[in-house]
């Protein structure tokens, strides 16, 4: 199904899955009119993930300017993910390099070539980003696909018994491990989930732009539903995560060079499949600033 945004020179083409739409007829390097910007923000509210193909040759300043159409930017995270990688000093503070490439024996970016489990970007901080914008510069010949799951739909289809059990619950979002399972520098391993470091957020959060409720799970490892018995917390979290990852809520994106994908961290989780470490993958990411979940 194809929808034209009124009389504007763009097309909004839904994926046909539970979320996601491709935006056609746009060159993100050009200054967008106020009308097109508003149409894109409305499409983002409706579809949660937007895909822009064929945006080759984009530089960091152009990527930053485009991301600002959706709100003010949040600087790249300061952690071991970026520390010590020489090329990070060559990009603006708003940009994170996601890559498995090594130069002179040193990684130039974060997250390597392995699998990244389902997660919400930086949910372990008090004010996680509202959105993430990922630009594909180099793509491996196979693997590295990114899947997205619709957390509005996950909540809407969750059985009432589980909704009632967690409707007022808060969950700790683990800061000790990255989405690939690596230990964060300076954060001790977790031996008791009741002592997991990280922000504490409501399990049911409200989207500030639409007022819709969504499940907000963030990351599974070492999560704990605060004030629940550990056994009961594990049982409920297992149920929530199994349901959230159900294929009926999911769209998988197969990357091409020049793709930009923008997703809403307030209502979407994502994961990345692994790819051969002998192949190259290079992405630049920007993030739209967010607020405290409620």
Short mmCIF file of C-alpha atoms in Angstrom, two decimals:
data_model
loop_
_atom_site.label_atom_id
_atom_site.label_comp_id
_atom_site.label_asym_id
_atom_site.label_seq_id
_atom_site.Cartn_x
_atom_site.Cartn_y
_atom_site.Cartn_z
CA UNK A 1 0.00 0.00 0.00
CA UNK A 2 1.30 3.42 -0.96
CA UNK A 3 0.12 6.69 0.57
CA UNK A 4 1.05 10.13 -0.71
CA UNK A 5 1.43 12.75 2.01
CA UNK A 6 -1.30 15.03 0.70
CA UNK A 7 0.23 17.17 -2.09
CA UNK A 8 3.81 16.93 -0.83
CA UNK A 9 6.50 15.41 -3.07
CA UNK A 10 7.06 12.38 -0.84
CA UNK A 11 5.52 8.93 -0.65
CA UNK A 12 4.97 7.03 2.59
CA UNK A 13 5.00 3.29 1.90
CA UNK A 14 4.16 1.08 4.90
CA UNK A 15 6.11 -2.16 5.21
CA UNK A 16 2.94 -4.21 5.65
CA UNK A 17 4.21 -5.48 8.99
CA UNK A 18 3.43 -4.30 12.53
CA UNK A 19 5.54 -1.16 12.11
CA UNK A 20 7.78 0.67 9.68
CA UNK A 21 7.39 2.71 6.48
CA UNK A 22 9.69 3.71 3.63
CA UNK A 23 9.80 7.40 2.71
CA UNK A 24 10.33 7.95 -1.01
CA UNK A 25 11.02 11.05 -3.06
CA UNK A 26 13.38 12.75 -0.64
CA UNK A 27 17.06 13.76 -0.63
CA UNK A 28 17.94 14.30 3.02
CA UNK A 29 20.96 16.46 2.10
CA UNK A 30 18.65 19.23 0.95
CA UNK A 31 16.94 21.61 3.35
CA UNK A 32 13.44 20.27 3.91
CA UNK A 33 10.41 22.56 3.89
CA UNK A 34 8.42 23.02 7.08
CA UNK A 35 5.56 21.07 5.49
CA UNK A 36 7.75 18.08 4.63
CA UNK A 37 9.31 18.14 8.09
CA UNK A 38 5.89 18.06 9.70
CA UNK A 39 4.78 15.21 7.42
CA UNK A 40 7.88 13.20 8.42
CA UNK A 41 7.26 13.74 12.12
CA UNK A 42 3.65 12.64 11.71
CA UNK A 43 4.77 9.55 9.78
CA UNK A 44 7.23 8.75 12.57
CA UNK A 45 4.43 8.92 15.15
CA UNK A 46 2.29 6.57 13.09
CA UNK A 47 4.85 4.04 11.84
CA UNK A 48 7.56 4.25 14.57
CA UNK A 49 10.37 3.30 12.15
CA UNK A 50 11.15 5.25 8.96
CA UNK A 51 13.41 4.05 6.12
CA UNK A 52 15.09 6.40 3.64
CA UNK A 53 16.92 4.59 0.83
CA UNK A 54 19.58 5.79 -1.59
CA UNK A 55 21.14 8.47 0.63
CA UNK A 56 24.72 7.75 -0.45
CA UNK A 57 27.57 10.18 0.12
CA UNK A 58 26.06 11.77 3.23
CA UNK A 59 28.55 13.45 5.57
CA UNK A 60 28.18 13.74 9.34
CA UNK A 61 27.03 17.36 9.25
CA UNK A 62 24.26 16.44 6.80
CA UNK A 63 23.22 13.47 8.93
CA UNK A 64 23.09 15.69 12.02
CA UNK A 65 21.03 18.35 10.21
CA UNK A 66 18.56 15.73 8.99
CA UNK A 67 18.18 14.15 12.44
CA UNK A 68 17.36 17.58 13.89
CA UNK A 69 14.14 17.54 11.83
CA UNK A 70 12.87 15.17 14.53
CA UNK A 71 14.15 17.05 17.57
CA UNK A 72 17.29 18.24 19.36
CA UNK A 73 20.20 15.83 19.38
CA UNK A 74 21.79 13.91 22.21
CA UNK A 75 25.57 13.45 22.22
CA UNK A 76 27.07 10.02 21.65
CA UNK A 77 27.35 7.99 24.86
CA UNK A 78 30.52 8.31 26.91
CA UNK A 79 31.55 4.76 27.75
CA UNK A 80 34.00 2.06 26.93
CA UNK A 81 32.07 1.58 23.69
CA UNK A 82 33.61 4.77 22.34
CA UNK A 83 36.65 5.25 24.58
CA UNK A 84 39.99 4.52 23.00
CA UNK A 85 38.80 4.24 19.41
CA UNK A 86 40.95 6.75 17.55
CA UNK A 87 38.47 7.58 14.82
CA UNK A 88 35.87 8.76 17.32
CA UNK A 89 37.92 11.92 17.71
CA UNK A 90 37.37 12.51 14.00
CA UNK A 91 33.56 12.70 14.19
CA UNK A 92 31.27 15.27 15.84
CA UNK A 93 30.18 14.60 19.42
CA UNK A 94 26.65 13.79 18.20
CA UNK A 95 27.89 10.82 16.12
CA UNK A 96 28.59 7.25 17.21
CA UNK A 97 30.47 4.91 14.88
CA UNK A 98 29.01 1.39 14.77
CA UNK A 99 31.53 -0.89 13.09
CA UNK A 100 33.62 -4.05 13.24
CA UNK A 101 36.45 -2.52 11.17
CA UNK A 102 39.96 -2.38 12.59
CA UNK A 103 42.68 0.06 11.55
CA UNK A 104 46.24 -0.52 12.76
CA UNK A 105 44.93 -3.21 15.08
CA UNK A 106 42.36 -0.96 16.77
CA UNK A 107 38.58 -1.00 16.39
CA UNK A 108 37.22 2.19 14.84
CA UNK A 109 33.70 1.71 16.20
CA UNK A 110 31.37 -0.05 18.59
CA UNK A 111 29.52 -3.39 18.80
CA UNK A 112 31.71 -5.52 16.52
CA UNK A 113 30.19 -8.27 14.36
CA UNK A 114 28.25 -10.32 16.90
CA UNK A 115 24.56 -10.48 17.69
CA UNK A 116 22.97 -7.58 19.56
CA UNK A 117 20.06 -8.80 21.70
CA UNK A 118 16.69 -7.07 21.82
CA UNK A 119 17.11 -3.73 23.55
CA UNK A 120 16.22 -0.05 23.70
CA UNK A 121 19.18 2.29 23.17
CA UNK A 122 20.67 3.64 26.40
CA UNK A 123 17.62 2.79 28.51
CA UNK A 124 20.01 2.37 31.47
CA UNK A 125 20.22 6.18 31.84
CA UNK A 126 17.53 8.37 33.43
CA UNK A 127 16.67 10.18 30.18
CA UNK A 128 17.23 7.76 27.31
CA UNK A 129 17.12 9.03 23.72
CA UNK A 130 13.75 9.45 22.06
CA UNK A 131 15.03 8.12 18.75
CA UNK A 132 18.03 6.66 16.98
CA UNK A 133 19.05 7.41 13.39
CA UNK A 134 21.42 4.88 11.76
CA UNK A 135 23.13 5.52 8.41
CA UNK A 136 24.60 2.63 6.40
CA UNK A 137 27.98 3.44 4.79
CA UNK A 138 29.36 -0.09 4.26
CA UNK A 139 27.27 -3.27 4.43
CA UNK A 140 28.45 -6.91 4.59
CA UNK A 141 27.26 -9.22 1.79
CA UNK A 142 25.20 -11.25 4.28
CA UNK A 143 23.93 -10.88 7.84
CA UNK A 144 23.70 -7.80 10.04
CA UNK A 145 19.96 -7.35 9.49
CA UNK A 146 18.13 -5.26 12.11
CA UNK A 147 14.71 -6.27 13.46
CA UNK A 148 12.26 -3.95 15.18
CA UNK A 149 9.32 -4.80 17.43
CA UNK A 150 6.25 -2.64 18.09
CA UNK A 151 5.86 -2.19 21.85
CA UNK A 152 2.48 -0.45 21.53
CA UNK A 153 1.14 -3.54 19.82
CA UNK A 154 2.89 -5.82 22.30
CA UNK A 155 1.05 -4.11 25.16
CA UNK A 156 -2.28 -3.99 23.30
CA UNK A 157 -2.19 -7.77 22.74
CA UNK A 158 -0.87 -8.78 26.17
CA UNK A 159 -3.30 -10.79 28.32
CA UNK A 160 -5.04 -8.78 31.01
CA UNK A 161 -3.65 -10.85 33.90
CA UNK A 162 -0.06 -9.90 33.02
CA UNK A 163 -0.99 -6.27 32.34
CA UNK A 164 -2.58 -6.04 35.78
CA UNK A 165 0.48 -7.58 37.42
CA UNK A 166 2.89 -5.00 35.97
CA UNK A 167 0.73 -1.91 35.42
CA UNK A 168 2.35 -0.03 38.31
CA UNK A 169 5.70 -1.83 38.24
CA UNK A 170 9.11 -0.30 37.70
CA UNK A 171 12.08 -2.16 36.29
CA UNK A 172 15.81 -1.63 36.66
CA UNK A 173 17.57 -1.40 33.27
CA UNK A 174 20.98 -3.04 33.49
CA UNK A 175 23.96 -0.72 33.03
CA UNK A 176 26.58 -3.43 33.59
CA UNK A 177 26.39 -5.03 30.13
CA UNK A 178 26.12 -3.72 26.57
CA UNK A 179 23.54 -5.00 24.08
CA UNK A 180 26.16 -7.50 22.83
CA UNK A 181 26.73 -8.83 26.35
CA UNK A 182 30.12 -7.16 26.93
CA UNK A 183 30.94 -5.91 30.42
CA UNK A 184 31.00 -2.12 30.66
CA UNK A 185 34.28 -0.64 31.77
CA UNK A 186 34.24 0.33 35.44
CA UNK A 187 30.95 -1.44 36.24
CA UNK A 188 31.25 -4.61 38.36
CA UNK A 189 29.51 -7.85 37.29
CA UNK A 190 26.02 -8.40 38.70
CA UNK A 191 25.63 -11.33 41.11
CA UNK A 192 22.21 -10.35 42.49
CA UNK A 193 19.61 -8.72 40.22
CA UNK A 194 18.27 -6.75 43.19
CA UNK A 195 21.58 -4.85 43.10
CA UNK A 196 21.70 -4.30 39.34
CA UNK A 197 23.00 -0.80 38.48
CA UNK A 198 21.01 1.33 36.07
CA UNK A 199 17.98 3.56 35.70
CA UNK A 200 14.58 2.55 37.03
CA UNK A 201 11.71 3.05 34.60
CA UNK A 202 7.99 2.18 34.48
CA UNK A 203 7.19 -1.07 32.67
CA UNK A 204 4.24 0.70 31.04
CA UNK A 205 5.35 4.06 29.71
CA UNK A 206 3.38 6.83 28.02
CA UNK A 207 4.52 8.19 24.67
CA UNK A 208 4.87 11.97 25.21
CA UNK A 209 3.79 12.86 21.66
CA UNK A 210 0.80 10.54 21.22
CA UNK A 211 -0.29 9.64 24.75
CA UNK A 212 -0.28 5.94 23.83
CA UNK A 213 0.96 3.36 26.32
CA UNK A 214 3.76 0.93 25.44
CA UNK A 215 5.74 -1.79 27.13
CA UNK A 216 9.15 -0.43 28.09
CA UNK A 217 11.52 -3.31 28.80
CA UNK A 218 14.83 -1.88 27.63
CA UNK A 219 17.20 -4.82 28.09
CA UNK A 220 16.72 -8.28 29.60
CA UNK A 221 20.02 -9.26 31.22
CA UNK A 222 20.02 -8.61 34.98
CA UNK A 223 16.66 -6.82 34.84
CA UNK A 224 14.52 -6.85 37.98
CA UNK A 225 10.97 -5.75 38.70
CA UNK A 226 11.57 -3.62 41.75
CA UNK A 227 10.03 -4.87 45.03
CA UNK A 228 8.98 -8.18 43.43
CA UNK A 229 10.35 -11.50 44.64
CA UNK A 230 13.16 -12.47 42.27
CA UNK A 231 11.34 -15.64 41.21
CA UNK A 232 8.13 -13.75 40.42
CA UNK A 233 10.08 -11.00 38.66
CA UNK A 234 11.81 -13.58 36.46
CA UNK A 235 8.51 -15.28 35.63
CA UNK A 236 6.85 -12.02 34.60
CA UNK A 237 9.87 -10.76 32.68
CA UNK A 238 10.12 -14.06 30.80
CA UNK A 239 6.47 -13.68 29.81
CA UNK A 240 6.86 -10.03 28.77
CA UNK A 241 9.99 -10.65 26.69
CA UNK A 242 8.58 -13.72 24.94
CA UNK A 243 5.47 -11.77 24.02
CA UNK A 244 7.32 -8.61 22.93
CA UNK A 245 9.54 -10.60 20.57
CA UNK A 246 6.66 -12.48 18.95
CA UNK A 247 7.00 -12.31 15.16
CA UNK A 248 3.55 -10.75 14.82
CA UNK A 249 4.99 -7.52 16.30
CA UNK A 250 8.24 -7.55 14.27
CA UNK A 251 9.66 -6.15 11.03
CA UNK A 252 13.16 -7.16 9.85
CA UNK A 253 15.14 -4.68 7.77
CA UNK A 254 17.76 -5.88 5.27
CA UNK A 255 20.29 -3.10 4.87
CA UNK A 256 21.61 -1.52 1.67
CA UNK A 257 24.38 1.04 1.44
CA UNK A 258 22.87 4.52 1.65
CA UNK A 259 19.98 3.47 3.91
CA UNK A 260 18.95 5.69 6.80
CA UNK A 261 16.67 4.14 9.40
CA UNK A 262 15.12 6.21 12.17
CA UNK A 263 13.32 4.43 15.02
CA UNK A 264 11.41 5.54 18.10
CA UNK A 265 13.08 4.21 21.25
CA UNK A 266 10.00 5.11 23.28
CA UNK A 267 7.86 2.47 21.56
CA UNK A 268 10.30 0.19 19.72
CA UNK A 269 12.95 -2.36 20.62
CA UNK A 270 15.50 -3.63 18.11
CA UNK A 271 18.07 -6.36 17.67
CA UNK A 272 20.87 -7.09 15.19
CA UNK A 273 21.80 -10.47 13.77
CA UNK A 274 25.51 -11.35 13.58
CA UNK A 275 27.61 -11.25 10.43
CA UNK A 276 30.97 -12.65 9.40
CA UNK A 277 33.75 -10.76 11.21
CA UNK A 278 35.90 -11.04 8.10
CA UNK A 279 33.47 -8.72 6.28
CA UNK A 280 33.06 -4.99 6.84
CA UNK A 281 30.14 -3.05 8.28
CA UNK A 282 30.29 0.71 8.89
CA UNK A 283 27.38 2.78 10.21
CA UNK A 284 27.11 6.26 11.72
CA UNK A 285 24.42 6.87 14.33
CA UNK A 286 22.83 10.01 15.74
CA UNK A 287 20.24 10.18 18.51
CA UNK A 288 17.23 12.41 19.16
CA UNK A 289 17.24 13.63 22.76
CA UNK A 290 14.57 12.22 25.06
CA UNK A 291 13.12 12.79 28.50
CA UNK A 292 12.45 10.76 31.62
CA UNK A 293 9.97 7.92 30.92
CA UNK A 294 6.64 8.15 32.72
#
